[in-house]
XYZ file of C-alpha atoms in Angstrom:
233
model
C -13.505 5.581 -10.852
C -14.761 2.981 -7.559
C -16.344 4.565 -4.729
C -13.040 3.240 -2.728
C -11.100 5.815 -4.617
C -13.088 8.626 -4.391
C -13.277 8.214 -0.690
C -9.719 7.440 0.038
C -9.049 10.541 -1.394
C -8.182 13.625 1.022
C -9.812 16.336 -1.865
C -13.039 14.396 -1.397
C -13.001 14.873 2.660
C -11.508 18.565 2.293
C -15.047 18.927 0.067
C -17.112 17.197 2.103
C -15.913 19.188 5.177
C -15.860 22.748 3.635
C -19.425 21.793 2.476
C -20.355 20.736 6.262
C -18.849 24.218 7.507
C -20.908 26.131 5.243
C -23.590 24.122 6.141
C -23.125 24.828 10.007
C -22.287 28.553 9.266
C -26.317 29.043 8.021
C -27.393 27.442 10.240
C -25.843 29.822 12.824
C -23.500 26.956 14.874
C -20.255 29.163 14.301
C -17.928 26.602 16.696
C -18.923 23.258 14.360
C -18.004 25.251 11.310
C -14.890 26.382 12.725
C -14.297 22.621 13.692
C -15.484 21.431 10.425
C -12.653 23.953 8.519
C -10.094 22.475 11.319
C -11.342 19.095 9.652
C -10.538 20.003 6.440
C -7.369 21.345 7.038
C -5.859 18.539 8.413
C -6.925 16.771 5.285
C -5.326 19.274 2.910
C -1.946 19.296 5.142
C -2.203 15.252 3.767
C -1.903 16.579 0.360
C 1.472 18.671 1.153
C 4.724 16.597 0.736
C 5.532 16.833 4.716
C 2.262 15.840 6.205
C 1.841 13.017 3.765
C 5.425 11.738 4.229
C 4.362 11.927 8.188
C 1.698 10.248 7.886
C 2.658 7.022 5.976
C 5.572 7.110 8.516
C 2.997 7.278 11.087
C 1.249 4.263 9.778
C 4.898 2.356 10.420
C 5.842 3.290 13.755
C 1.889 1.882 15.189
C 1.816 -1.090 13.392
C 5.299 -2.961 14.385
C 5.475 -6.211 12.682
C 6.892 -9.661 14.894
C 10.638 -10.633 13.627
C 11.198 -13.988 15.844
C 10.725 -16.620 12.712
C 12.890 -14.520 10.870
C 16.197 -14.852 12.957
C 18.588 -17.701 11.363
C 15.445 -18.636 8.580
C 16.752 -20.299 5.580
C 14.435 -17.665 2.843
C 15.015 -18.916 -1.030
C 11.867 -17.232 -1.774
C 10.454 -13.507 -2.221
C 6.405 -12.411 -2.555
C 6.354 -9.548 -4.424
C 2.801 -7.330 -4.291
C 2.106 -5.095 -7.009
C 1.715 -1.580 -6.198
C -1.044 -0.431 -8.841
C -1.334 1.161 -12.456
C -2.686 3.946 -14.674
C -3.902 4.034 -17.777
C -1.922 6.671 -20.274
C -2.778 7.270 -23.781
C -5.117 3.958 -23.855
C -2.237 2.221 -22.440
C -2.083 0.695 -18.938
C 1.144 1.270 -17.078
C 2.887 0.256 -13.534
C 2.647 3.247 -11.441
C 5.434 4.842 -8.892
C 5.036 2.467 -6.496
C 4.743 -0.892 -8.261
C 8.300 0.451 -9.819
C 9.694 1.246 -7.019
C 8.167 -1.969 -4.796
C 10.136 -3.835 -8.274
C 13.438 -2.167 -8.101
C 13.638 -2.769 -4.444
C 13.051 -6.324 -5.093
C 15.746 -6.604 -7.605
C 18.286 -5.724 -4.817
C 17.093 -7.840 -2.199
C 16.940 -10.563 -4.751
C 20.749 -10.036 -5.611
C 21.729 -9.542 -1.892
C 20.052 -12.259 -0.745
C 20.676 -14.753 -3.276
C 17.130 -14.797 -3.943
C 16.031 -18.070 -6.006
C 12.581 -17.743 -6.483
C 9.775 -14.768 -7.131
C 6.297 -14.865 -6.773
C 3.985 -12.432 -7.652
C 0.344 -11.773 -7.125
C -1.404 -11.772 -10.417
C -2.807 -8.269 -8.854
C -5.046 -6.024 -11.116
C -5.579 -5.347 -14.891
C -2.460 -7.780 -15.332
C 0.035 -6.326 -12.684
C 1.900 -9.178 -12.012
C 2.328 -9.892 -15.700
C 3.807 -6.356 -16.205
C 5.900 -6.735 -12.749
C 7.518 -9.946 -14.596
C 7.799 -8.439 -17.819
C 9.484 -5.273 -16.086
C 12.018 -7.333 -14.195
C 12.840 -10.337 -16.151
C 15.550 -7.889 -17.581
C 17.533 -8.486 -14.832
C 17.807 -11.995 -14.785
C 15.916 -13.177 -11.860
C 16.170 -16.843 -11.786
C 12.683 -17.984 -11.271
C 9.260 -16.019 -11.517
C 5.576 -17.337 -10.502
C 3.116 -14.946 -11.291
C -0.631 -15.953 -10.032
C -4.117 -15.488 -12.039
C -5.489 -12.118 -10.560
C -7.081 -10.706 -7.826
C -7.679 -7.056 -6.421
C -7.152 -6.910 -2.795
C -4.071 -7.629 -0.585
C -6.226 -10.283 0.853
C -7.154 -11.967 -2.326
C -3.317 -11.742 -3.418
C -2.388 -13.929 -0.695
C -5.653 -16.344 -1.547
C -4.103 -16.230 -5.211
C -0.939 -17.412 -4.141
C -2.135 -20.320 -1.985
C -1.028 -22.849 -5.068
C 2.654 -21.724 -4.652
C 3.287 -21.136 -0.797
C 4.339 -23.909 1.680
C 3.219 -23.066 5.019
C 6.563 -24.363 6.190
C 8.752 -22.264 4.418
C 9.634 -18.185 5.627
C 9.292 -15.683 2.795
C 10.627 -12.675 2.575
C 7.649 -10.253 1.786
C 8.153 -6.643 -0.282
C 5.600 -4.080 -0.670
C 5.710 -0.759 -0.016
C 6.754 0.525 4.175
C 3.337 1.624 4.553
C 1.412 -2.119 3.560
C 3.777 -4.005 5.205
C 2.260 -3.708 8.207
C -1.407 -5.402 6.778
C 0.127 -7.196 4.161
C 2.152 -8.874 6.736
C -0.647 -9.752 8.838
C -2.886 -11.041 6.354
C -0.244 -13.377 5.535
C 0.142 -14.523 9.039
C -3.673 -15.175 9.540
C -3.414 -17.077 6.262
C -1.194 -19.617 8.075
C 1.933 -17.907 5.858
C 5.025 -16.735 7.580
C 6.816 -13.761 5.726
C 9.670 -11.794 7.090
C 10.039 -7.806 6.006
C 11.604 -7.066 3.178
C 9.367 -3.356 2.070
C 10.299 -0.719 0.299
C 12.265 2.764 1.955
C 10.596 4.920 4.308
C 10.059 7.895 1.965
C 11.491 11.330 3.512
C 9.503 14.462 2.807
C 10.926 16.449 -0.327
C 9.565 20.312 -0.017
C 7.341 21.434 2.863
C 3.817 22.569 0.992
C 3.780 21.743 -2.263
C 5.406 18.639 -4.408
C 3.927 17.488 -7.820
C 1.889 14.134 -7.241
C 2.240 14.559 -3.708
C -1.826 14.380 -3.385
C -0.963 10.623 -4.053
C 1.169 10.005 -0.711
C -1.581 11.424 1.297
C -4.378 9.054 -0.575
C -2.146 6.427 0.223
C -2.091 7.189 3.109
C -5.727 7.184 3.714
C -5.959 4.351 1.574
C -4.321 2.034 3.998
C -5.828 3.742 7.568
C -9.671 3.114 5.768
C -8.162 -0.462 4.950
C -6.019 -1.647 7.983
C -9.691 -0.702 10.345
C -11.879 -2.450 7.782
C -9.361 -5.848 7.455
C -9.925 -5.314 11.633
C -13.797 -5.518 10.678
C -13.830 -7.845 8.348
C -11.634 -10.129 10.598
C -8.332 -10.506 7.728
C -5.654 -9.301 10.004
């Protein structure tokens, strides 16, 4: 388990700021622990199926991607980014969003008349198991790259099989299109959106798996400030 995870993770902030309000409580500074438990309870509201769903939808509406190329474009080609896996049983797996980043694909593919997919090698062999997983429904041509682990390093893989004068449609999920997007346009690449659904909250405080939205959540605030940093986007 990578530091990035742990930290990414709204249980490991709801910890760390329950620990910090105990702290302050001993130490007799009543108004910081009472601030510090306000702290963690905006984290745990992440982990309910409404504030997560709010929040990735928050991550949207402030980063609004640019649409000009896109109008009258000529697109034959789609970049797919993988989504993630798990391991199950000693077996690794595509996870919710990879599947549902593929499935999305498959109908923007058939809409569009779609003649070429590329895909990020990605992770532990995601793109691999993204071509495996949709070559059953007869896409007509699939690139998948070597590997990498970052949306950054997914566009670097791809370098080999993008023209810089071509538009691509791009899908990922609603809440990375906004950085994958970017990176792709700092890259010299020009992409037009193409993500997955906005995802509407299902249940108000509790929702199996629901911790996940909010991780992803924090996943991609951590990651669209440190691609700021790091000068990517």
């Amino acid at each position: 388990m990578s530091l990035k995870f742990i930290i990414s993770h709204p249980a490991f902030w709801v910890i760390i700021f329950i620990s910090i309000s105990i702290l302050f409580k001993l130490m007799n500074k009543k108004y910081l622990a009472v601030f510090s438990i306000l702290l963690a309870s905006m984290f745990v509201g992440t982990m309910t199926p409404l504030g997560s769903a709010y929040l990735l939808r928050g991550i949207v509406y402030l980063n609004p991607v640019e649409l000009k190329i896109c109008k009258g474009a000529n697109i034959r080609s789609l970049i797919l980014l993988p989504g993630g896996v798990y391991s199950k049983n000693g077996s690794i797996k595509l996870n919710s969003w990879s599947k549902r980043r593929a499935d999305h694909a498959i109908k923007i593919i058939i809409k569009n008349s779609i003649k070429e997919l590329i895909i990020p090698g990605g992770d532990q062999y995601e793109g691999r198991m993204l071509k495996k997983y949709i070559d059953f429904n007869n896409v007509p041509s699939i690139l998948v790259g070597p590997g990498s682990r970052t949306t950054y390093e997914n566009f670097i893989e791809l370098e080999p099989y993008l023209n810089k004068q071509d538009v691509y449609l791009l899908t990922t999920s609603f809440w990375h299109y906004a950085r994958a997007a970017r990176v792709a346009k700092k890259l010299g690449y020009r992409v037009c959106p193409a993500p997955t659904k906005v995802i509407d909250p299902v249940g108000i405080l509790y929702g199996k798996d629901i911790h996940w939205q909010g991780k992803a959540a924090l996943h991609e605030i951590i990651a669209l400030f440190y691609y700021k940093f790091a000068n990517r986007i």
